[in-house]
Tab-separated table of C-alpha atoms and ligand atoms in Angstrom:
chain	number	residue	atom	x	y	z
A	1	UNK	CA	-0.770	-11.282	0.167
A	2	UNK	CA	1.161	-14.272	1.304
A	3	UNK	CA	1.782	-13.324	4.936
A	4	UNK	CA	1.611	-16.087	7.480
A	5	UNK	CA	1.633	-14.507	10.934
A	6	UNK	CA	2.607	-17.844	12.469
A	7	UNK	CA	5.969	-17.704	10.727
A	8	UNK	CA	6.764	-14.204	11.991
A	9	UNK	CA	8.182	-13.974	15.543
A	10	UNK	CA	5.911	-12.278	18.085
A	11	UNK	CA	6.910	-10.401	21.256
A	12	UNK	CA	6.478	-13.670	23.177
A	13	UNK	CA	8.937	-15.378	20.827
A	14	UNK	CA	11.375	-12.546	21.445
A	15	UNK	CA	11.090	-13.042	25.208
A	16	UNK	CA	11.657	-16.778	24.826
A	17	UNK	CA	14.734	-16.078	22.740
A	18	UNK	CA	16.232	-13.383	24.976
A	19	UNK	CA	15.106	-14.524	28.393
A	20	UNK	CA	15.097	-11.638	30.858
A	21	UNK	CA	14.340	-8.420	28.985
A	22	UNK	CA	15.188	-6.170	31.886
A	23	UNK	CA	17.759	-3.532	30.949
A	24	UNK	CA	17.683	-4.603	27.288
A	25	UNK	CA	17.567	-1.782	24.757
A	26	UNK	CA	14.883	-2.546	22.177
A	27	UNK	CA	14.629	-0.513	18.979
A	28	UNK	CA	10.927	-0.149	18.124
A	29	UNK	CA	10.152	0.962	14.564
A	30	UNK	CA	6.863	2.802	14.982
A	31	UNK	CA	4.674	4.694	12.550
A	32	UNK	CA	4.549	8.148	14.173
A	33	UNK	CA	3.814	9.817	10.843
A	34	UNK	CA	1.111	11.942	12.504
A	35	UNK	CA	-0.771	14.771	10.795
A	36	UNK	CA	0.650	18.170	11.789
A	37	UNK	CA	-0.975	21.593	11.349
A	38	UNK	CA	0.803	24.686	9.987
A	39	UNK	CA	2.212	25.469	13.437
A	40	UNK	CA	3.691	21.980	13.749
A	41	UNK	CA	1.058	20.915	16.314
A	42	UNK	CA	-0.228	17.331	16.224
A	43	UNK	CA	-3.746	17.204	14.751
A	44	UNK	CA	-4.396	13.595	15.788
A	45	UNK	CA	-2.201	11.487	18.083
A	46	UNK	CA	-3.855	8.199	17.115
A	47	UNK	CA	-0.652	6.736	15.679
A	48	UNK	CA	1.236	7.485	18.874
A	49	UNK	CA	-1.434	5.894	21.061
A	50	UNK	CA	-1.567	2.894	18.725
A	51	UNK	CA	2.077	2.098	19.549
A	52	UNK	CA	1.477	2.023	23.314
A	53	UNK	CA	0.562	-1.685	23.681
A	54	UNK	CA	3.977	-2.695	22.322
A	55	UNK	CA	5.867	-0.013	24.236
A	56	UNK	CA	4.094	-0.913	27.485
A	57	UNK	CA	4.679	-4.631	26.983
A	58	UNK	CA	8.405	-3.876	26.768
A	59	UNK	CA	8.638	-1.377	29.620
A	60	UNK	CA	6.594	-3.646	31.941
A	61	UNK	CA	9.402	-6.174	31.482
A	62	UNK	CA	12.066	-3.607	32.317
A	63	UNK	CA	13.239	-3.146	28.735
A	64	UNK	CA	14.233	0.277	27.426
A	65	UNK	CA	12.088	1.132	24.377
A	66	UNK	CA	13.960	3.222	21.821
A	67	UNK	CA	11.367	4.284	19.282
A	68	UNK	CA	12.106	5.485	15.754
A	69	UNK	CA	9.852	6.698	12.948
A	70	UNK	CA	9.725	8.751	9.810
A	71	UNK	CA	7.568	11.880	9.672
A	72	UNK	CA	6.487	13.544	6.445
A	73	UNK	CA	8.759	13.649	3.460
A	74	UNK	CA	12.017	15.400	4.336
A	75	UNK	CA	14.525	15.072	1.535
A	76	UNK	CA	17.229	13.022	3.244
A	77	UNK	CA	18.398	15.959	5.344
A	78	UNK	CA	17.294	17.614	8.610
A	79	UNK	CA	14.275	19.860	8.067
A	80	UNK	CA	12.824	21.614	11.144
A	81	UNK	CA	9.351	21.310	9.621
A	82	UNK	CA	9.558	17.525	10.117
A	83	UNK	CA	11.346	17.427	13.469
A	84	UNK	CA	10.069	14.798	15.924
A	85	UNK	CA	9.885	17.332	18.783
A	86	UNK	CA	6.079	17.538	18.926
A	87	UNK	CA	5.763	13.743	18.722
A	88	UNK	CA	8.440	13.303	21.409
A	89	UNK	CA	6.579	15.639	23.754
A	90	UNK	CA	3.260	13.830	23.239
A	91	UNK	CA	4.912	10.414	23.600
A	92	UNK	CA	6.487	11.544	26.864
A	93	UNK	CA	3.025	12.476	28.195
A	94	UNK	CA	1.590	9.115	27.178
A	95	UNK	CA	4.540	6.937	28.179
A	96	UNK	CA	7.167	8.831	30.161
A	97	UNK	CA	10.814	7.997	29.613
A	98	UNK	CA	10.469	6.329	26.221
A	99	UNK	CA	13.234	7.418	23.855
A	100	UNK	CA	12.483	8.633	20.340
A	101	UNK	CA	15.186	9.029	17.700
A	102	UNK	CA	15.188	11.934	15.242
A	103	UNK	CA	13.174	11.583	12.006
A	104	UNK	CA	14.643	8.554	10.207
A	105	UNK	CA	14.279	10.252	6.847
A	106	UNK	CA	16.639	13.048	7.885
A	107	UNK	CA	19.323	10.539	6.905
A	108	UNK	CA	19.471	9.586	3.206
A	109	UNK	CA	20.592	6.125	4.381
A	110	UNK	CA	17.024	5.354	5.525
A	111	UNK	CA	15.328	5.206	2.129
A	112	UNK	CA	18.538	3.987	0.445
A	113	UNK	CA	18.749	1.099	2.947
A	114	UNK	CA	22.393	2.020	3.518
A	115	UNK	CA	24.240	-0.603	5.629
A	116	UNK	CA	26.107	2.208	7.414
A	117	UNK	CA	22.787	3.680	8.598
A	118	UNK	CA	21.556	0.232	9.668
A	119	UNK	CA	24.765	-0.188	11.701
A	120	UNK	CA	24.092	3.187	13.355
A	121	UNK	CA	20.521	2.146	14.186
A	122	UNK	CA	21.456	-1.158	15.829
A	123	UNK	CA	24.485	0.235	17.684
A	124	UNK	CA	23.956	-0.522	21.380
A	125	UNK	CA	20.631	-2.239	20.624
A	126	UNK	CA	19.779	-5.735	21.941
A	127	UNK	CA	16.583	-6.422	20.003
A	128	UNK	CA	14.295	-4.962	17.338
A	129	UNK	CA	10.524	-4.754	17.082
A	130	UNK	CA	8.694	-3.669	13.924
A	131	UNK	CA	5.341	-2.078	14.734
A	132	UNK	CA	5.082	0.051	11.584
A	133	UNK	CA	2.742	-1.772	9.247
A	134	UNK	CA	2.360	1.293	7.021
A	135	UNK	CA	6.099	1.308	6.319
A	136	UNK	CA	6.619	-2.439	6.014
A	137	UNK	CA	6.126	-2.488	2.257
A	138	UNK	CA	9.307	-0.429	1.935
A	139	UNK	CA	12.775	-1.951	1.918
A	140	UNK	CA	14.077	0.923	4.044
A	141	UNK	CA	16.989	0.657	6.491
A	142	UNK	CA	14.876	0.776	9.665
A	143	UNK	CA	12.486	-1.863	8.303
A	144	UNK	CA	14.668	-4.548	6.744
A	145	UNK	CA	18.069	-3.767	8.328
A	146	UNK	CA	17.866	-4.560	12.069
A	147	UNK	CA	16.396	-8.100	11.745
A	148	UNK	CA	19.653	-9.162	10.083
A	149	UNK	CA	21.642	-8.232	13.185
A	150	UNK	CA	19.557	-8.516	16.370
A	151	UNK	CA	16.720	-10.786	17.547
A	152	UNK	CA	13.543	-9.308	16.063
A	153	UNK	CA	9.781	-9.547	16.262
A	154	UNK	CA	6.584	-7.899	15.146
A	155	UNK	CA	4.909	-5.606	17.644
A	156	UNK	CA	1.282	-5.829	18.746
A	157	UNK	CA	0.028	-3.352	16.163
A	158	UNK	CA	1.801	-5.007	13.242
A	159	UNK	CA	0.579	-8.393	14.458
A	160	UNK	CA	-2.993	-7.130	14.574
A	161	UNK	CA	-2.781	-5.605	11.109
A	162	UNK	CA	-1.333	-8.769	9.584
A	163	UNK	CA	-4.148	-10.749	11.181
A	164	UNK	CA	-6.755	-8.294	9.883
A	165	UNK	CA	-5.297	-8.565	6.411
A	166	UNK	CA	-5.392	-12.346	6.497
A	167	UNK	CA	-8.913	-12.232	7.918
A	168	UNK	CA	-10.051	-10.027	5.068
A	169	UNK	CA	-8.482	-12.315	2.522
A	170	UNK	CA	-10.243	-15.290	4.012
A	171	UNK	CA	-13.440	-13.448	4.904
A	172	UNK	CA	-13.749	-10.332	2.717
A	173	UNK	CA	-16.019	-7.437	3.647
A	174	UNK	CA	-18.758	-6.638	1.174
A	175	UNK	CA	-19.132	-4.857	-1.150
A	176	UNK	CA	-15.728	-6.137	-2.223
A	177	UNK	CA	-14.590	-4.463	-5.445
A	178	UNK	CA	-11.603	-5.324	-7.620
A	179	UNK	CA	-10.278	-2.535	-9.845
A	180	UNK	CA	-8.143	-3.858	-12.670
A	181	UNK	CA	-6.169	-2.181	-15.411
A	182	UNK	CA	-2.666	-2.080	-16.763
A	183	UNK	CA	-1.138	-3.622	-19.815
A	184	UNK	CA	-0.420	-7.246	-18.941
A	185	UNK	CA	-3.837	-8.384	-20.065
A	186	UNK	CA	-3.358	-12.119	-20.420
A	187	UNK	CA	-1.586	-12.304	-17.017
A	188	UNK	CA	-4.494	-10.648	-15.356
A	189	UNK	CA	-7.348	-12.525	-16.951
A	190	UNK	CA	-6.453	-15.376	-14.616
A	191	UNK	CA	-6.804	-12.969	-11.701
A	192	UNK	CA	-10.161	-11.775	-13.040
A	193	UNK	CA	-11.384	-15.339	-13.159
A	194	UNK	CA	-10.264	-16.066	-9.590
A	195	UNK	CA	-11.660	-12.778	-8.292
A	196	UNK	CA	-15.043	-13.293	-9.893
A	197	UNK	CA	-15.885	-15.800	-7.157
A	198	UNK	CA	-15.055	-13.495	-4.231
A	199	UNK	CA	-15.808	-9.958	-5.384
A	200	UNK	CA	-19.185	-8.277	-5.827
A	201	UNK	CA	-18.038	-6.257	-8.787
A	202	UNK	CA	-15.106	-5.731	-11.098
A	203	UNK	CA	-14.026	-2.351	-12.401
A	204	UNK	CA	-11.962	-2.578	-15.559
A	205	UNK	CA	-9.824	0.144	-17.102
A	206	UNK	CA	-6.347	0.379	-18.578
A	207	UNK	CA	-5.566	-1.413	-21.793
A	208	UNK	CA	-7.495	-4.382	-20.421
A	209	UNK	CA	-10.842	-2.738	-21.186
A	210	UNK	CA	-10.205	-2.875	-24.935
A	211	UNK	CA	-10.144	-6.665	-24.971
A	212	UNK	CA	-13.505	-6.539	-23.178
A	213	UNK	CA	-14.812	-3.928	-25.658
A	214	UNK	CA	-13.705	-6.195	-28.494
A	215	UNK	CA	-15.582	-9.038	-26.808
A	216	UNK	CA	-18.689	-6.819	-26.860
A	217	UNK	CA	-18.174	-6.268	-30.578
A	218	UNK	CA	-17.190	-2.617	-30.236
A	219	UNK	CA	-14.627	-1.006	-32.531
A	220	UNK	CA	-11.448	-0.159	-30.565
A	221	UNK	CA	-9.373	1.538	-33.279
A	222	UNK	CA	-5.679	0.802	-32.798
A	223	UNK	CA	-5.844	0.496	-29.001
A	224	UNK	CA	-3.742	-2.117	-27.262
A	225	UNK	CA	-5.629	-5.393	-26.825
A	226	UNK	CA	-5.088	-9.138	-26.978
A	227	UNK	CA	-7.002	-10.776	-29.834
A	228	UNK	CA	-6.471	-14.286	-28.470
A	229	UNK	CA	-8.181	-13.325	-25.195
A	230	UNK	CA	-11.374	-11.956	-26.719
A	231	UNK	CA	-13.174	-15.270	-26.290
A	232	UNK	CA	-12.080	-15.479	-22.657
A	233	UNK	CA	-13.504	-11.992	-22.065
A	234	UNK	CA	-16.784	-12.995	-23.712
A	235	UNK	CA	-16.999	-15.982	-21.413
A	236	UNK	CA	-16.144	-13.842	-18.349
A	237	UNK	CA	-18.857	-11.310	-19.235
A	238	UNK	CA	-21.330	-14.183	-19.448
A	239	UNK	CA	-20.137	-15.802	-16.214
A	240	UNK	CA	-20.285	-12.519	-14.320
A	241	UNK	CA	-23.907	-12.106	-15.371
A	242	UNK	CA	-24.772	-15.663	-14.350
A	243	UNK	CA	-23.104	-15.173	-10.931
A	244	UNK	CA	-24.882	-11.863	-10.337
A	245	UNK	CA	-21.611	-9.917	-10.440
A	246	UNK	CA	-21.245	-6.553	-12.151
A	247	UNK	CA	-18.396	-5.767	-14.515
A	248	UNK	CA	-17.999	-1.992	-14.759
A	249	UNK	CA	-16.367	-0.960	-18.029
A	250	UNK	CA	-15.509	2.634	-18.987
A	251	UNK	CA	-18.147	4.647	-20.842
A	252	UNK	CA	-15.674	7.187	-22.153
A	253	UNK	CA	-12.050	6.980	-23.224
A	254	UNK	CA	-9.305	9.531	-23.841
A	255	UNK	CA	-6.527	8.945	-26.315
A	256	UNK	CA	-5.354	10.051	-29.704
A	257	UNK	CA	-7.018	10.269	-33.103
A	258	UNK	CA	-5.547	8.736	-36.260
A	259	UNK	CA	-3.724	12.074	-36.669
A	260	UNK	CA	-2.186	11.783	-33.209
A	261	UNK	CA	-4.361	14.543	-31.716
A	262	UNK	CA	-5.541	14.247	-28.095
A	263	UNK	CA	-9.259	13.353	-28.059
A	264	UNK	CA	-12.102	12.065	-25.918
A	265	UNK	CA	-14.245	9.247	-27.247
A	266	UNK	CA	-17.267	7.231	-26.203
A	267	UNK	CA	-16.842	3.478	-26.149
A	268	UNK	CA	-16.611	3.050	-29.919
A	269	UNK	CA	-13.229	4.218	-31.160
A	270	UNK	CA	-12.832	5.414	-34.748
A	271	UNK	CA	-10.351	3.834	-37.145
A	272	UNK	CA	-6.750	4.635	-36.248
A	273	UNK	CA	-7.665	6.052	-32.818
A	274	UNK	CA	-5.838	4.816	-29.733
A	275	UNK	CA	-7.276	4.721	-26.217
A	276	UNK	CA	-4.749	5.609	-23.528
A	277	UNK	CA	-6.907	6.410	-20.491
A	278	UNK	CA	-10.403	6.119	-19.105
A	279	UNK	CA	-12.357	9.339	-19.645
A	280	UNK	CA	-13.580	11.748	-16.930
A	281	UNK	CA	-17.085	10.238	-16.847
A	282	UNK	CA	-15.686	6.749	-16.248
A	283	UNK	CA	-13.270	8.048	-13.616
A	284	UNK	CA	-16.215	9.617	-11.758
A	285	UNK	CA	-18.304	6.440	-12.057
A	286	UNK	CA	-15.389	4.279	-10.830
A	287	UNK	CA	-14.906	6.672	-7.907
A	288	UNK	CA	-18.531	6.089	-6.870
A	289	UNK	CA	-18.043	2.320	-6.910
A	290	UNK	CA	-14.861	2.608	-4.817
A	291	UNK	CA	-16.459	5.020	-2.339
A	292	UNK	CA	-19.392	2.635	-1.788
A	293	UNK	CA	-17.169	-0.418	-1.242
A	294	UNK	CA	-15.999	-1.837	2.086
A	295	UNK	CA	-12.980	-3.543	0.588
A	296	UNK	CA	-11.122	-2.662	-2.614
A	297	UNK	CA	-8.299	-4.440	-4.348
A	298	UNK	CA	-6.619	-2.416	-7.099
A	299	UNK	CA	-4.137	-3.778	-9.590
A	300	UNK	CA	-3.118	-2.019	-12.778
A	301	UNK	CA	-3.163	1.663	-13.801
A	302	UNK	CA	-6.274	2.996	-15.553
A	303	UNK	CA	-4.182	4.407	-18.386
A	304	UNK	CA	-0.732	5.287	-19.602
A	305	UNK	CA	-0.160	7.444	-16.503
A	306	UNK	CA	3.534	7.970	-17.284
A	307	UNK	CA	2.281	10.492	-19.885
A	308	UNK	CA	0.650	13.373	-17.986
A	309	UNK	CA	-2.050	13.713	-20.673
A	310	UNK	CA	-3.221	10.202	-19.785
A	311	UNK	CA	-2.649	10.203	-16.024
A	312	UNK	CA	-5.974	11.604	-14.840
A	313	UNK	CA	-7.945	8.332	-14.813
A	314	UNK	CA	-5.282	6.669	-12.676
A	315	UNK	CA	-4.960	9.760	-10.457
A	316	UNK	CA	-8.721	9.909	-9.869
A	317	UNK	CA	-8.905	6.215	-8.977
A	318	UNK	CA	-5.835	6.578	-6.702
A	319	UNK	CA	-7.535	9.514	-4.961
A	320	UNK	CA	-10.707	7.454	-4.498
A	321	UNK	CA	-8.597	4.669	-2.977
A	322	UNK	CA	-7.190	7.274	-0.560
A	323	UNK	CA	-10.609	8.768	0.249
A	324	UNK	CA	-12.812	5.707	0.611
A	325	UNK	CA	-13.591	4.271	4.036
A	326	UNK	CA	-13.070	0.803	2.543
A	327	UNK	CA	-10.070	-1.354	3.409
A	328	UNK	CA	-7.792	-0.746	0.439
A	329	UNK	CA	-5.131	-3.021	-0.976
A	330	UNK	CA	-2.983	-2.109	-3.958
A	331	UNK	CA	-0.951	-4.668	-5.871
A	332	UNK	CA	1.447	-4.393	-8.795
A	333	UNK	CA	4.680	-2.526	-9.409
A	334	UNK	CA	3.281	0.105	-11.746
A	335	UNK	CA	0.183	0.680	-9.619
A	336	UNK	CA	2.405	1.205	-6.566
A	337	UNK	CA	4.601	3.560	-8.624
A	338	UNK	CA	1.519	5.530	-9.695
A	339	UNK	CA	0.374	5.862	-6.067
A	340	UNK	CA	3.833	7.084	-5.059
A	341	UNK	CA	3.883	9.536	-7.977
A	342	UNK	CA	0.612	11.043	-6.719
A	343	UNK	CA	1.966	10.999	-3.118
A	344	UNK	CA	-0.945	8.813	-2.028
A	345	UNK	CA	1.029	5.705	-1.057
A	346	UNK	CA	0.600	6.483	2.648
A	347	UNK	CA	-3.172	6.851	2.225
A	348	UNK	CA	-4.073	3.261	1.364
A	349	UNK	CA	-4.151	0.425	3.883
A	350	UNK	CA	-1.812	-1.962	2.182
A	351	UNK	CA	0.521	-1.819	-0.800
A	352	UNK	CA	1.520	-5.298	-1.822
A	353	UNK	CA	4.316	-5.908	-4.239
A	354	UNK	CA	4.504	-9.582	-3.576
A	355	UNK	CA	5.566	-10.022	0.042
A	356	UNK	CA	6.122	-7.085	2.369
A	357	UNK	CA	9.892	-6.549	2.726
A	358	UNK	CA	9.455	-5.758	6.420
A	359	UNK	CA	7.652	-9.032	7.159
A	360	UNK	CA	10.073	-10.960	4.997
A	361	UNK	CA	12.983	-9.510	7.028
A	362	UNK	CA	11.380	-10.553	10.315
A	363	UNK	CA	10.651	-14.026	9.011
A	364	UNK	CA	14.258	-14.623	8.002
A	365	UNK	CA	15.868	-12.906	10.953
A	366	UNK	CA	19.596	-13.050	11.515
A	367	UNK	CA	21.828	-14.688	8.953
A	368	UNK	CA	22.774	-18.182	9.955
A	369	UNK	CA	20.102	-18.471	12.661
B	1	LIG	P1	1.094	-3.353	-12.586
B	1	LIG	O1	2.605	-3.290	-12.657
B	1	LIG	O2	0.528	-2.388	-11.602
B	1	LIG	O3	0.602	-4.753	-12.397
B	1	LIG	P2	0.904	-3.456	-15.462
B	1	LIG	O4	2.364	-3.757	-15.529
B	1	LIG	O5	-0.042	-4.507	-15.851
B	1	LIG	O6	0.534	-2.877	-14.009
B	1	LIG	O7	0.562	-2.236	-16.429
B	1	LIG	C1	1.181	-0.985	-16.293
B	1	LIG	C2	1.354	-0.332	-17.635
B	1	LIG	O8	0.153	-0.322	-18.378
B	1	LIG	C3	1.774	1.100	-17.507
B	1	LIG	O9	3.081	1.256	-18.007
B	1	LIG	C4	0.768	1.858	-18.377
B	1	LIG	O10	1.357	2.847	-19.184
B	1	LIG	C5	0.188	0.777	-19.231
B	1	LIG	N1	-1.161	1.094	-19.728
B	1	LIG	C6	-2.271	1.288	-19.018
B	1	LIG	N2	-3.321	1.575	-19.803
B	1	LIG	C7	-2.854	1.567	-21.065
B	1	LIG	C8	-3.441	1.792	-22.337
B	1	LIG	N3	-4.738	2.098	-22.463
B	1	LIG	N4	-2.660	1.681	-23.434
B	1	LIG	C9	-1.355	1.383	-23.306
B	1	LIG	N5	-0.735	1.163	-22.137
B	1	LIG	C10	-1.471	1.255	-21.029
B	2	LIG	MG1	3.953	-3.757	-14.193
């Protein structure tokens, strides 16, 4: 989360750069990924209405807004199920005369960030506005392409969301919960330490929990852990207590026995056993913590989710991230991959893999400018 809204051009900056906007064709990347029912009717037009402040700002200045969005998950080819027709009709009621391109994901060039598709998108376009926060973590053609070729800015909605995100970082909502897992234990202990001051509780799964179990003197069998970090974990457990913070560790584990058989354990693993996932009881307990939070940061899978036998802890936590009313932020390459694998990446508020490619593209703008 390193976004600085000040460094990203706003609509006002765009006007300063272009002067008179009247007659200018402005490509607006919106998030019109609205829920549709079985008959293709829009269930909730919130995302369309949310784009109106940007669209109206442009049309009030005489600009022609050409909107573009993805809808659902077509497989890089036209699919009538995901046609923009219903969205176009609703948009025309809300803001007559605004153009809307066909579903961006009907073209395989969108997700592939194909330069030929970018060229098609900016053809005849004078400026670009990104108002699709939910898509800005993806290096897709419509997100990162146009800023390289035409003057670009963030729309009102994107601006608001970036500000909210920064506000939450500086002034988190409580309960603020950090859910940590994954394999890179020593990397993340630094994060744990830093988070301990801002969060109300830490939820720990993945291979990371075994270093904590070892710190508690529990047998962990042959599970992955980092012996040289055991003392750090002991200290963190003590510090958390002193600061009134809760560290939630799993109370059951799934993995393999010494014979390589799939098994469920408590928190004391027999000799030769390996823990590869949090157990169902822990997954349910972690879900409760996430559901009760107002802000959740998640980094690191709860288990070796690449193996379906050990994916359920990560899937359950991902589902809780999707279901909770809390503001949800997911960081880390493998965590983002897990979310995408479970098709829940559109259900969290923010997926951060370092900087957002969409914001990065706006910040850098056209080559040589
Ligand atoms: P991220 O990329 O989200 O920051 P990491 O790279 O730290 O996450 O960790 C992801 C990896 O951790 C995954 O490949 C997963 O298989 C592995 N992992 C999680 N839990 C365990 C475990 N109990 N034992 C072995 N590997 C694990
Ligand atoms: Mg990783």
